[in-house]
Amino acid sequence: PVCGSLERHRFHWLFLTRQTNLFDGSRRRMLHVAPEESLSAVFRGIDNLDYLSVDLNDPAAMVRMDITNINYPDEHFSVIYCSHVLEHIPDDRKAIAELSRVLHRDGWALIQVPITAERTYEDFSIVDPKERKKHFGQEDHVRRCGPDYVERIRSGGFEVQVLDATDVATDAECATMALEVGAPIFYCRKR
């Protein structure tokens, strides 16, 4: 609780270390979209990872890239990490399809969006930052996502397992690490 990470990062770390093959020593290519510096530093330090971070605007990313047009071939990456990105992208369906396209058939993706509505809500006529904040919770968001957002990810070509912090950590661990219960991740594999 004093490490400086956000609740979601601690949850993701537990998931990655406990329920994925990221640390088994096998060679993998990883795509990290909109890299968080704390996690980026850790991923860069994993010897078996060919790590690539991308972002459209952040100069800290290794490559400037729009994920609605990923400049890599089909099935290029075996791991994709994309957290709190899709709620910023107007054509999120195209971004999801691109993530699916570049994911290797034996790979997996961890995707998360903030779930802040009962149903996904978007209105592209809202362009004023103050109005976006009022409607979507943040000035640079273009939608509020609901639990139904998983269907949008599935329609983009993924099989999706929805996991909450309690699926990865005990109640005591959730309390000790101040994990946010009710903020699910989508563990995705290519269909």
JSON list of C-alpha atoms in Angstrom, two decimals:
[
{"chain": "A", "resi": 1, "resn": "PRO", "atom": "CA", "xyz": [0.00, 0.00, 0.00]},
{"chain": "A", "resi": 2, "resn": "VAL", "atom": "CA", "xyz": [2.97, 2.37, 0.09]},
{"chain": "A", "resi": 3, "resn": "CYS", "atom": "CA", "xyz": [4.73, 1.32, -3.12]},
{"chain": "A", "resi": 4, "resn": "GLY", "atom": "CA", "xyz": [3.30, 4.14, -5.23]},
{"chain": "A", "resi": 5, "resn": "SER", "atom": "CA", "xyz": [1.45, 1.83, -7.64]},
{"chain": "A", "resi": 6, "resn": "LEU", "atom": "CA", "xyz": [-2.25, 2.01, -8.36]},
{"chain": "A", "resi": 7, "resn": "GLU", "atom": "CA", "xyz": [-4.66, -0.68, -7.20]},
{"chain": "A", "resi": 8, "resn": "ARG", "atom": "CA", "xyz": [-5.00, -2.03, -10.72]},
{"chain": "A", "resi": 9, "resn": "HIS", "atom": "CA", "xyz": [-1.25, -2.40, -11.16]},
{"chain": "A", "resi": 10, "resn": "ARG", "atom": "CA", "xyz": [-0.98, -4.50, -8.00]},
{"chain": "A", "resi": 11, "resn": "PHE", "atom": "CA", "xyz": [-3.89, -6.65, -9.19]},
{"chain": "A", "resi": 12, "resn": "HIS", "atom": "CA", "xyz": [-2.33, -7.05, -12.63]},
{"chain": "A", "resi": 13, "resn": "TRP", "atom": "CA", "xyz": [1.03, -7.98, -11.11]},
{"chain": "A", "resi": 14, "resn": "LEU", "atom": "CA", "xyz": [-0.55, -10.70, -8.98]},
{"chain": "A", "resi": 15, "resn": "PHE", "atom": "CA", "xyz": [-2.41, -12.02, -12.01]},
{"chain": "A", "resi": 16, "resn": "LEU", "atom": "CA", "xyz": [0.70, -11.98, -14.20]},
{"chain": "A", "resi": 17, "resn": "THR", "atom": "CA", "xyz": [2.84, -13.76, -11.62]},
{"chain": "A", "resi": 18, "resn": "ARG", "atom": "CA", "xyz": [0.23, -16.26, -10.42]},
{"chain": "A", "resi": 19, "resn": "GLN", "atom": "CA", "xyz": [-1.85, -17.13, -13.46]},
{"chain": "A", "resi": 20, "resn": "THR", "atom": "CA", "xyz": [0.19, -16.60, -16.61]},
{"chain": "A", "resi": 21, "resn": "ASN", "atom": "CA", "xyz": [3.29, -18.07, -18.21]},
{"chain": "A", "resi": 22, "resn": "LEU", "atom": "CA", "xyz": [5.05, -14.69, -18.48]},
{"chain": "A", "resi": 23, "resn": "PHE", "atom": "CA", "xyz": [7.83, -15.74, -16.09]},
{"chain": "A", "resi": 24, "resn": "ASP", "atom": "CA", "xyz": [8.43, -19.34, -17.20]},
{"chain": "A", "resi": 25, "resn": "GLY", "atom": "CA", "xyz": [11.61, -18.44, -19.11]},
{"chain": "A", "resi": 26, "resn": "SER", "atom": "CA", "xyz": [10.18, -19.02, -22.61]},
{"chain": "A", "resi": 27, "resn": "ARG", "atom": "CA", "xyz": [10.97, -16.44, -25.26]},
{"chain": "A", "resi": 28, "resn": "ARG", "atom": "CA", "xyz": [8.06, -14.09, -25.92]},
{"chain": "A", "resi": 29, "resn": "ARG", "atom": "CA", "xyz": [7.29, -10.85, -27.75]},
{"chain": "A", "resi": 30, "resn": "MET", "atom": "CA", "xyz": [5.29, -8.44, -25.62]},
{"chain": "A", "resi": 31, "resn": "LEU", "atom": "CA", "xyz": [3.31, -5.40, -26.73]},
{"chain": "A", "resi": 32, "resn": "HIS", "atom": "CA", "xyz": [2.64, -2.89, -23.93]},
{"chain": "A", "resi": 33, "resn": "VAL", "atom": "CA", "xyz": [0.12, -0.22, -24.93]},
{"chain": "A", "resi": 34, "resn": "ALA", "atom": "CA", "xyz": [0.34, 3.16, -23.12]},
{"chain": "A", "resi": 35, "resn": "PRO", "atom": "CA", "xyz": [3.14, 1.98, -20.83]},
{"chain": "A", "resi": 36, "resn": "GLU", "atom": "CA", "xyz": [3.01, 2.74, -17.14]},
{"chain": "A", "resi": 37, "resn": "GLU", "atom": "CA", "xyz": [6.59, 3.52, -16.14]},
{"chain": "A", "resi": 38, "resn": "SER", "atom": "CA", "xyz": [6.62, 1.28, -13.06]},
{"chain": "A", "resi": 39, "resn": "LEU", "atom": "CA", "xyz": [5.47, -1.78, -15.04]},
{"chain": "A", "resi": 40, "resn": "SER", "atom": "CA", "xyz": [7.45, -0.89, -18.14]},
{"chain": "A", "resi": 41, "resn": "ALA", "atom": "CA", "xyz": [10.67, -0.95, -16.12]},
{"chain": "A", "resi": 42, "resn": "VAL", "atom": "CA", "xyz": [9.83, -4.41, -14.77]},
{"chain": "A", "resi": 43, "resn": "PHE", "atom": "CA", "xyz": [8.86, -5.80, -18.17]},
{"chain": "A", "resi": 44, "resn": "ARG", "atom": "CA", "xyz": [12.05, -4.43, -19.76]},
{"chain": "A", "resi": 45, "resn": "GLY", "atom": "CA", "xyz": [14.02, -6.32, -17.11]},
{"chain": "A", "resi": 46, "resn": "ILE", "atom": "CA", "xyz": [12.58, -9.76, -17.98]},
{"chain": "A", "resi": 47, "resn": "ASP", "atom": "CA", "xyz": [15.32, -11.51, -19.96]},
{"chain": "A", "resi": 48, "resn": "ASN", "atom": "CA", "xyz": [13.03, -13.74, -22.01]},
{"chain": "A", "resi": 49, "resn": "LEU", "atom": "CA", "xyz": [10.87, -10.83, -23.25]},
{"chain": "A", "resi": 50, "resn": "ASP", "atom": "CA", "xyz": [11.30, -8.97, -26.51]},
{"chain": "A", "resi": 51, "resn": "TYR", "atom": "CA", "xyz": [9.48, -5.96, -25.08]},
{"chain": "A", "resi": 52, "resn": "LEU", "atom": "CA", "xyz": [7.88, -3.14, -27.06]},
{"chain": "A", "resi": 53, "resn": "SER", "atom": "CA", "xyz": [5.95, -0.22, -25.59]},
{"chain": "A", "resi": 54, "resn": "VAL", "atom": "CA", "xyz": [3.73, 1.91, -27.83]},
{"chain": "A", "resi": 55, "resn": "ASP", "atom": "CA", "xyz": [1.66, 5.05, -27.42]},
{"chain": "A", "resi": 56, "resn": "LEU", "atom": "CA", "xyz": [0.23, 7.63, -29.76]},
{"chain": "A", "resi": 57, "resn": "ASN", "atom": "CA", "xyz": [1.27, 10.63, -27.65]},
{"chain": "A", "resi": 58, "resn": "ASP", "atom": "CA", "xyz": [3.55, 9.61, -24.77]},
{"chain": "A", "resi": 59, "resn": "PRO", "atom": "CA", "xyz": [7.23, 10.20, -25.57]},
{"chain": "A", "resi": 60, "resn": "ALA", "atom": "CA", "xyz": [8.19, 7.62, -22.93]},
{"chain": "A", "resi": 61, "resn": "ALA", "atom": "CA", "xyz": [6.93, 4.84, -25.22]},
{"chain": "A", "resi": 62, "resn": "MET", "atom": "CA", "xyz": [9.50, 3.11, -27.38]},
{"chain": "A", "resi": 63, "resn": "VAL", "atom": "CA", "xyz": [7.42, 3.57, -30.56]},
{"chain": "A", "resi": 64, "resn": "ARG", "atom": "CA", "xyz": [4.77, 6.13, -31.47]},
{"chain": "A", "resi": 65, "resn": "MET", "atom": "CA", "xyz": [1.81, 4.14, -32.76]},
{"chain": "A", "resi": 66, "resn": "ASP", "atom": "CA", "xyz": [-1.95, 4.29, -33.15]},
{"chain": "A", "resi": 67, "resn": "ILE", "atom": "CA", "xyz": [-3.36, 0.92, -32.06]},
{"chain": "A", "resi": 68, "resn": "THR", "atom": "CA", "xyz": [-6.13, 1.17, -34.63]},
{"chain": "A", "resi": 69, "resn": "ASN", "atom": "CA", "xyz": [-3.32, 0.55, -37.15]},
{"chain": "A", "resi": 70, "resn": "ILE", "atom": "CA", "xyz": [-0.61, -1.60, -35.56]},
{"chain": "A", "resi": 71, "resn": "ASN", "atom": "CA", "xyz": [2.42, -1.73, -37.83]},
{"chain": "A", "resi": 72, "resn": "TYR", "atom": "CA", "xyz": [3.33, -5.36, -37.14]},
{"chain": "A", "resi": 73, "resn": "PRO", "atom": "CA", "xyz": [2.37, -8.56, -38.95]},
{"chain": "A", "resi": 74, "resn": "ASP", "atom": "CA", "xyz": [-0.39, -10.95, -37.98]},
{"chain": "A", "resi": 75, "resn": "GLU", "atom": "CA", "xyz": [0.29, -13.06, -34.87]},
{"chain": "A", "resi": 76, "resn": "HIS", "atom": "CA", "xyz": [3.49, -11.15, -34.06]},
{"chain": "A", "resi": 77, "resn": "PHE", "atom": "CA", "xyz": [3.07, -10.79, -30.28]},
{"chain": "A", "resi": 78, "resn": "SER", "atom": "CA", "xyz": [2.58, -13.57, -27.75]},
{"chain": "A", "resi": 79, "resn": "VAL", "atom": "CA", "xyz": [1.65, -11.18, -24.90]},
{"chain": "A", "resi": 80, "resn": "ILE", "atom": "CA", "xyz": [-0.34, -7.94, -25.02]},
{"chain": "A", "resi": 81, "resn": "TYR", "atom": "CA", "xyz": [-0.88, -5.66, -22.05]},
{"chain": "A", "resi": 82, "resn": "CYS", "atom": "CA", "xyz": [-3.45, -2.90, -22.61]},
{"chain": "A", "resi": 83, "resn": "SER", "atom": "CA", "xyz": [-4.84, -1.26, -19.48]},
{"chain": "A", "resi": 84, "resn": "HIS", "atom": "CA", "xyz": [-7.09, 1.80, -19.33]},
{"chain": "A", "resi": 85, "resn": "VAL", "atom": "CA", "xyz": [-6.60, 2.65, -23.01]},
{"chain": "A", "resi": 86, "resn": "LEU", "atom": "CA", "xyz": [-9.70, 1.68, -24.99]},
{"chain": "A", "resi": 87, "resn": "GLU", "atom": "CA", "xyz": [-11.96, 4.20, -23.25]},
{"chain": "A", "resi": 88, "resn": "HIS", "atom": "CA", "xyz": [-9.82, 6.92, -24.89]},
{"chain": "A", "resi": 89, "resn": "ILE", "atom": "CA", "xyz": [-10.10, 5.59, -28.46]},
{"chain": "A", "resi": 90, "resn": "PRO", "atom": "CA", "xyz": [-13.08, 6.59, -30.62]},
{"chain": "A", "resi": 91, "resn": "ASP", "atom": "CA", "xyz": [-12.79, 3.52, -32.88]},
{"chain": "A", "resi": 92, "resn": "ASP", "atom": "CA", "xyz": [-12.15, 1.04, -30.09]},
{"chain": "A", "resi": 93, "resn": "ARG", "atom": "CA", "xyz": [-13.63, -1.80, -32.14]},
{"chain": "A", "resi": 94, "resn": "LYS", "atom": "CA", "xyz": [-10.90, -1.31, -34.74]},
{"chain": "A", "resi": 95, "resn": "ALA", "atom": "CA", "xyz": [-8.27, -1.20, -31.97]},
{"chain": "A", "resi": 96, "resn": "ILE", "atom": "CA", "xyz": [-9.60, -4.44, -30.45]},
{"chain": "A", "resi": 97, "resn": "ALA", "atom": "CA", "xyz": [-9.57, -6.11, -33.88]},
{"chain": "A", "resi": 98, "resn": "GLU", "atom": "CA", "xyz": [-5.98, -4.97, -34.39]},
{"chain": "A", "resi": 99, "resn": "LEU", "atom": "CA", "xyz": [-4.93, -6.32, -30.99]},
{"chain": "A", "resi": 100, "resn": "SER", "atom": "CA", "xyz": [-6.53, -9.63, -31.92]},
{"chain": "A", "resi": 101, "resn": "ARG", "atom": "CA", "xyz": [-4.85, -9.63, -35.34]},
{"chain": "A", "resi": 102, "resn": "VAL", "atom": "CA", "xyz": [-1.34, -9.18, -33.95]},
{"chain": "A", "resi": 103, "resn": "LEU", "atom": "CA", "xyz": [-1.79, -11.64, -31.07]},
{"chain": "A", "resi": 104, "resn": "HIS", "atom": "CA", "xyz": [-0.26, -15.05, -31.72]},
{"chain": "A", "resi": 105, "resn": "ARG", "atom": "CA", "xyz": [-2.76, -17.91, -31.73]},
{"chain": "A", "resi": 106, "resn": "ASP", "atom": "CA", "xyz": [-1.00, -19.37, -28.65]},
{"chain": "A", "resi": 107, "resn": "GLY", "atom": "CA", "xyz": [-0.66, -16.00, -26.92]},
{"chain": "A", "resi": 108, "resn": "TRP", "atom": "CA", "xyz": [-2.79, -14.03, -24.48]},
{"chain": "A", "resi": 109, "resn": "ALA", "atom": "CA", "xyz": [-3.73, -10.46, -23.72]},
{"chain": "A", "resi": 110, "resn": "LEU", "atom": "CA", "xyz": [-4.57, -8.66, -20.51]},
{"chain": "A", "resi": 111, "resn": "ILE", "atom": "CA", "xyz": [-7.06, -5.89, -21.25]},
{"chain": "A", "resi": 112, "resn": "GLN", "atom": "CA", "xyz": [-8.75, -3.61, -18.76]},
{"chain": "A", "resi": 113, "resn": "VAL", "atom": "CA", "xyz": [-11.09, -0.67, -19.04]},
{"chain": "A", "resi": 114, "resn": "PRO", "atom": "CA", "xyz": [-12.64, 1.20, -16.12]},
{"chain": "A", "resi": 115, "resn": "ILE", "atom": "CA", "xyz": [-16.15, -0.11, -15.50]},
{"chain": "A", "resi": 116, "resn": "THR", "atom": "CA", "xyz": [-18.07, 3.00, -14.46]},
{"chain": "A", "resi": 117, "resn": "ALA", "atom": "CA", "xyz": [-21.56, 2.46, -15.92]},
{"chain": "A", "resi": 118, "resn": "GLU", "atom": "CA", "xyz": [-24.29, -0.16, -15.92]},
{"chain": "A", "resi": 119, "resn": "ARG", "atom": "CA", "xyz": [-24.03, -0.32, -19.72]},
{"chain": "A", "resi": 120, "resn": "THR", "atom": "CA", "xyz": [-21.41, 1.06, -22.09]},
{"chain": "A", "resi": 121, "resn": "TYR", "atom": "CA", "xyz": [-22.29, 4.61, -23.07]},
{"chain": "A", "resi": 122, "resn": "GLU", "atom": "CA", "xyz": [-20.72, 6.74, -25.78]},
{"chain": "A", "resi": 123, "resn": "ASP", "atom": "CA", "xyz": [-21.78, 9.87, -27.65]},
{"chain": "A", "resi": 124, "resn": "PHE", "atom": "CA", "xyz": [-19.31, 11.12, -30.23]},
{"chain": "A", "resi": 125, "resn": "SER", "atom": "CA", "xyz": [-21.06, 14.46, -30.53]},
{"chain": "A", "resi": 126, "resn": "ILE", "atom": "CA", "xyz": [-19.58, 15.30, -27.13]},
{"chain": "A", "resi": 127, "resn": "VAL", "atom": "CA", "xyz": [-16.18, 16.81, -27.89]},
{"chain": "A", "resi": 128, "resn": "ASP", "atom": "CA", "xyz": [-15.77, 19.58, -25.31]},
{"chain": "A", "resi": 129, "resn": "PRO", "atom": "CA", "xyz": [-13.36, 18.40, -22.57]},
{"chain": "A", "resi": 130, "resn": "LYS", "atom": "CA", "xyz": [-15.61, 19.71, -19.77]},
{"chain": "A", "resi": 131, "resn": "GLU", "atom": "CA", "xyz": [-18.61, 17.92, -21.24]},
{"chain": "A", "resi": 132, "resn": "ARG", "atom": "CA", "xyz": [-16.57, 14.74, -21.69]},
{"chain": "A", "resi": 133, "resn": "LYS", "atom": "CA", "xyz": [-15.56, 14.89, -18.05]},
{"chain": "A", "resi": 134, "resn": "LYS", "atom": "CA", "xyz": [-19.21, 15.33, -17.05]},
{"chain": "A", "resi": 135, "resn": "HIS", "atom": "CA", "xyz": [-20.42, 12.47, -19.26]},
{"chain": "A", "resi": 136, "resn": "PHE", "atom": "CA", "xyz": [-17.48, 10.07, -19.25]},
{"chain": "A", "resi": 137, "resn": "GLY", "atom": "CA", "xyz": [-15.63, 10.87, -16.01]},
{"chain": "A", "resi": 138, "resn": "GLN", "atom": "CA", "xyz": [-12.45, 12.21, -17.60]},
{"chain": "A", "resi": 139, "resn": "GLU", "atom": "CA", "xyz": [-11.71, 14.92, -20.16]},
{"chain": "A", "resi": 140, "resn": "ASP", "atom": "CA", "xyz": [-9.97, 12.56, -22.57]},
{"chain": "A", "resi": 141, "resn": "HIS", "atom": "CA", "xyz": [-12.43, 9.65, -22.33]},
{"chain": "A", "resi": 142, "resn": "VAL", "atom": "CA", "xyz": [-14.89, 9.07, -25.18]},
{"chain": "A", "resi": 143, "resn": "ARG", "atom": "CA", "xyz": [-17.08, 6.51, -23.37]},
{"chain": "A", "resi": 144, "resn": "ARG", "atom": "CA", "xyz": [-18.06, 5.01, -20.06]},
{"chain": "A", "resi": 145, "resn": "CYS", "atom": "CA", "xyz": [-17.70, 1.25, -20.10]},
{"chain": "A", "resi": 146, "resn": "GLY", "atom": "CA", "xyz": [-20.11, -1.15, -18.45]},
{"chain": "A", "resi": 147, "resn": "PRO", "atom": "CA", "xyz": [-19.90, -4.88, -17.75]},
{"chain": "A", "resi": 148, "resn": "ASP", "atom": "CA", "xyz": [-21.27, -5.41, -21.27]},
{"chain": "A", "resi": 149, "resn": "TYR", "atom": "CA", "xyz": [-17.95, -4.13, -22.69]},
{"chain": "A", "resi": 150, "resn": "VAL", "atom": "CA", "xyz": [-16.71, -7.73, -22.60]},
{"chain": "A", "resi": 151, "resn": "GLU", "atom": "CA", "xyz": [-19.01, -8.42, -25.56]},
{"chain": "A", "resi": 152, "resn": "ARG", "atom": "CA", "xyz": [-17.24, -5.73, -27.57]},
{"chain": "A", "resi": 153, "resn": "ILE", "atom": "CA", "xyz": [-13.92, -7.46, -26.88]},
{"chain": "A", "resi": 154, "resn": "ARG", "atom": "CA", "xyz": [-15.37, -10.84, -27.81]},
{"chain": "A", "resi": 155, "resn": "SER", "atom": "CA", "xyz": [-16.75, -9.45, -31.06]},
{"chain": "A", "resi": 156, "resn": "GLY", "atom": "CA", "xyz": [-13.21, -8.28, -31.90]},
{"chain": "A", "resi": 157, "resn": "GLY", "atom": "CA", "xyz": [-11.97, -11.86, -32.10]},
{"chain": "A", "resi": 158, "resn": "PHE", "atom": "CA", "xyz": [-11.16, -12.83, -28.52]},
{"chain": "A", "resi": 159, "resn": "GLU", "atom": "CA", "xyz": [-12.25, -15.51, -26.11]},
{"chain": "A", "resi": 160, "resn": "VAL", "atom": "CA", "xyz": [-12.49, -13.66, -22.80]},
{"chain": "A", "resi": 161, "resn": "GLN", "atom": "CA", "xyz": [-12.25, -14.73, -19.19]},
{"chain": "A", "resi": 162, "resn": "VAL", "atom": "CA", "xyz": [-13.45, -11.99, -16.81]},
{"chain": "A", "resi": 163, "resn": "LEU", "atom": "CA", "xyz": [-11.47, -11.96, -13.57]},
{"chain": "A", "resi": 164, "resn": "ASP", "atom": "CA", "xyz": [-11.78, -9.87, -10.43]},
{"chain": "A", "resi": 165, "resn": "ALA", "atom": "CA", "xyz": [-9.16, -9.34, -7.73]},
{"chain": "A", "resi": 166, "resn": "THR", "atom": "CA", "xyz": [-10.88, -11.99, -5.59]},
{"chain": "A", "resi": 167, "resn": "ASP", "atom": "CA", "xyz": [-10.20, -14.55, -8.35]},
{"chain": "A", "resi": 168, "resn": "VAL", "atom": "CA", "xyz": [-6.47, -13.99, -7.94]},
{"chain": "A", "resi": 169, "resn": "ALA", "atom": "CA", "xyz": [-5.97, -12.97, -4.31]},
{"chain": "A", "resi": 170, "resn": "THR", "atom": "CA", "xyz": [-7.42, -13.95, -0.95]},
{"chain": "A", "resi": 171, "resn": "ASP", "atom": "CA", "xyz": [-9.67, -11.53, 0.91]},
{"chain": "A", "resi": 172, "resn": "ALA", "atom": "CA", "xyz": [-6.77, -10.82, 3.28]},
{"chain": "A", "resi": 173, "resn": "GLU", "atom": "CA", "xyz": [-4.44, -10.06, 0.35]},
{"chain": "A", "resi": 174, "resn": "CYS", "atom": "CA", "xyz": [-7.05, -7.79, -1.21]},
{"chain": "A", "resi": 175, "resn": "ALA", "atom": "CA", "xyz": [-7.23, -5.86, 2.06]},
{"chain": "A", "resi": 176, "resn": "THR", "atom": "CA", "xyz": [-3.47, -5.73, 2.64]},
{"chain": "A", "resi": 177, "resn": "MET", "atom": "CA", "xyz": [-2.70, -4.65, -0.92]},
{"chain": "A", "resi": 178, "resn": "ALA", "atom": "CA", "xyz": [-5.76, -2.36, -1.13]},
{"chain": "A", "resi": 179, "resn": "LEU", "atom": "CA", "xyz": [-6.93, -4.11, -4.28]},
{"chain": "A", "resi": 180, "resn": "GLU", "atom": "CA", "xyz": [-10.10, -2.76, -5.84]},
{"chain": "A", "resi": 181, "resn": "VAL", "atom": "CA", "xyz": [-12.76, -5.44, -5.92]},
{"chain": "A", "resi": 182, "resn": "GLY", "atom": "CA", "xyz": [-15.23, -5.00, -8.78]},
{"chain": "A", "resi": 183, "resn": "ALA", "atom": "CA", "xyz": [-12.69, -3.68, -11.31]},
{"chain": "A", "resi": 184, "resn": "PRO", "atom": "CA", "xyz": [-12.33, -6.73, -13.56]},
{"chain": "A", "resi": 185, "resn": "ILE", "atom": "CA", "xyz": [-9.65, -7.58, -16.06]},
{"chain": "A", "resi": 186, "resn": "PHE", "atom": "CA", "xyz": [-10.25, -9.35, -19.33]},
{"chain": "A", "resi": 187, "resn": "TYR", "atom": "CA", "xyz": [-7.88, -12.26, -19.91]},
{"chain": "A", "resi": 188, "resn": "CYS", "atom": "CA", "xyz": [-8.08, -12.80, -23.65]},
{"chain": "A", "resi": 189, "resn": "ARG", "atom": "CA", "xyz": [-7.03, -15.47, -26.08]},
{"chain": "A", "resi": 190, "resn": "LYS", "atom": "CA", "xyz": [-7.46, -15.45, -29.82]},
{"chain": "A", "resi": 191, "resn": "ARG", "atom": "CA", "xyz": [-10.53, -17.25, -31.14]}
]
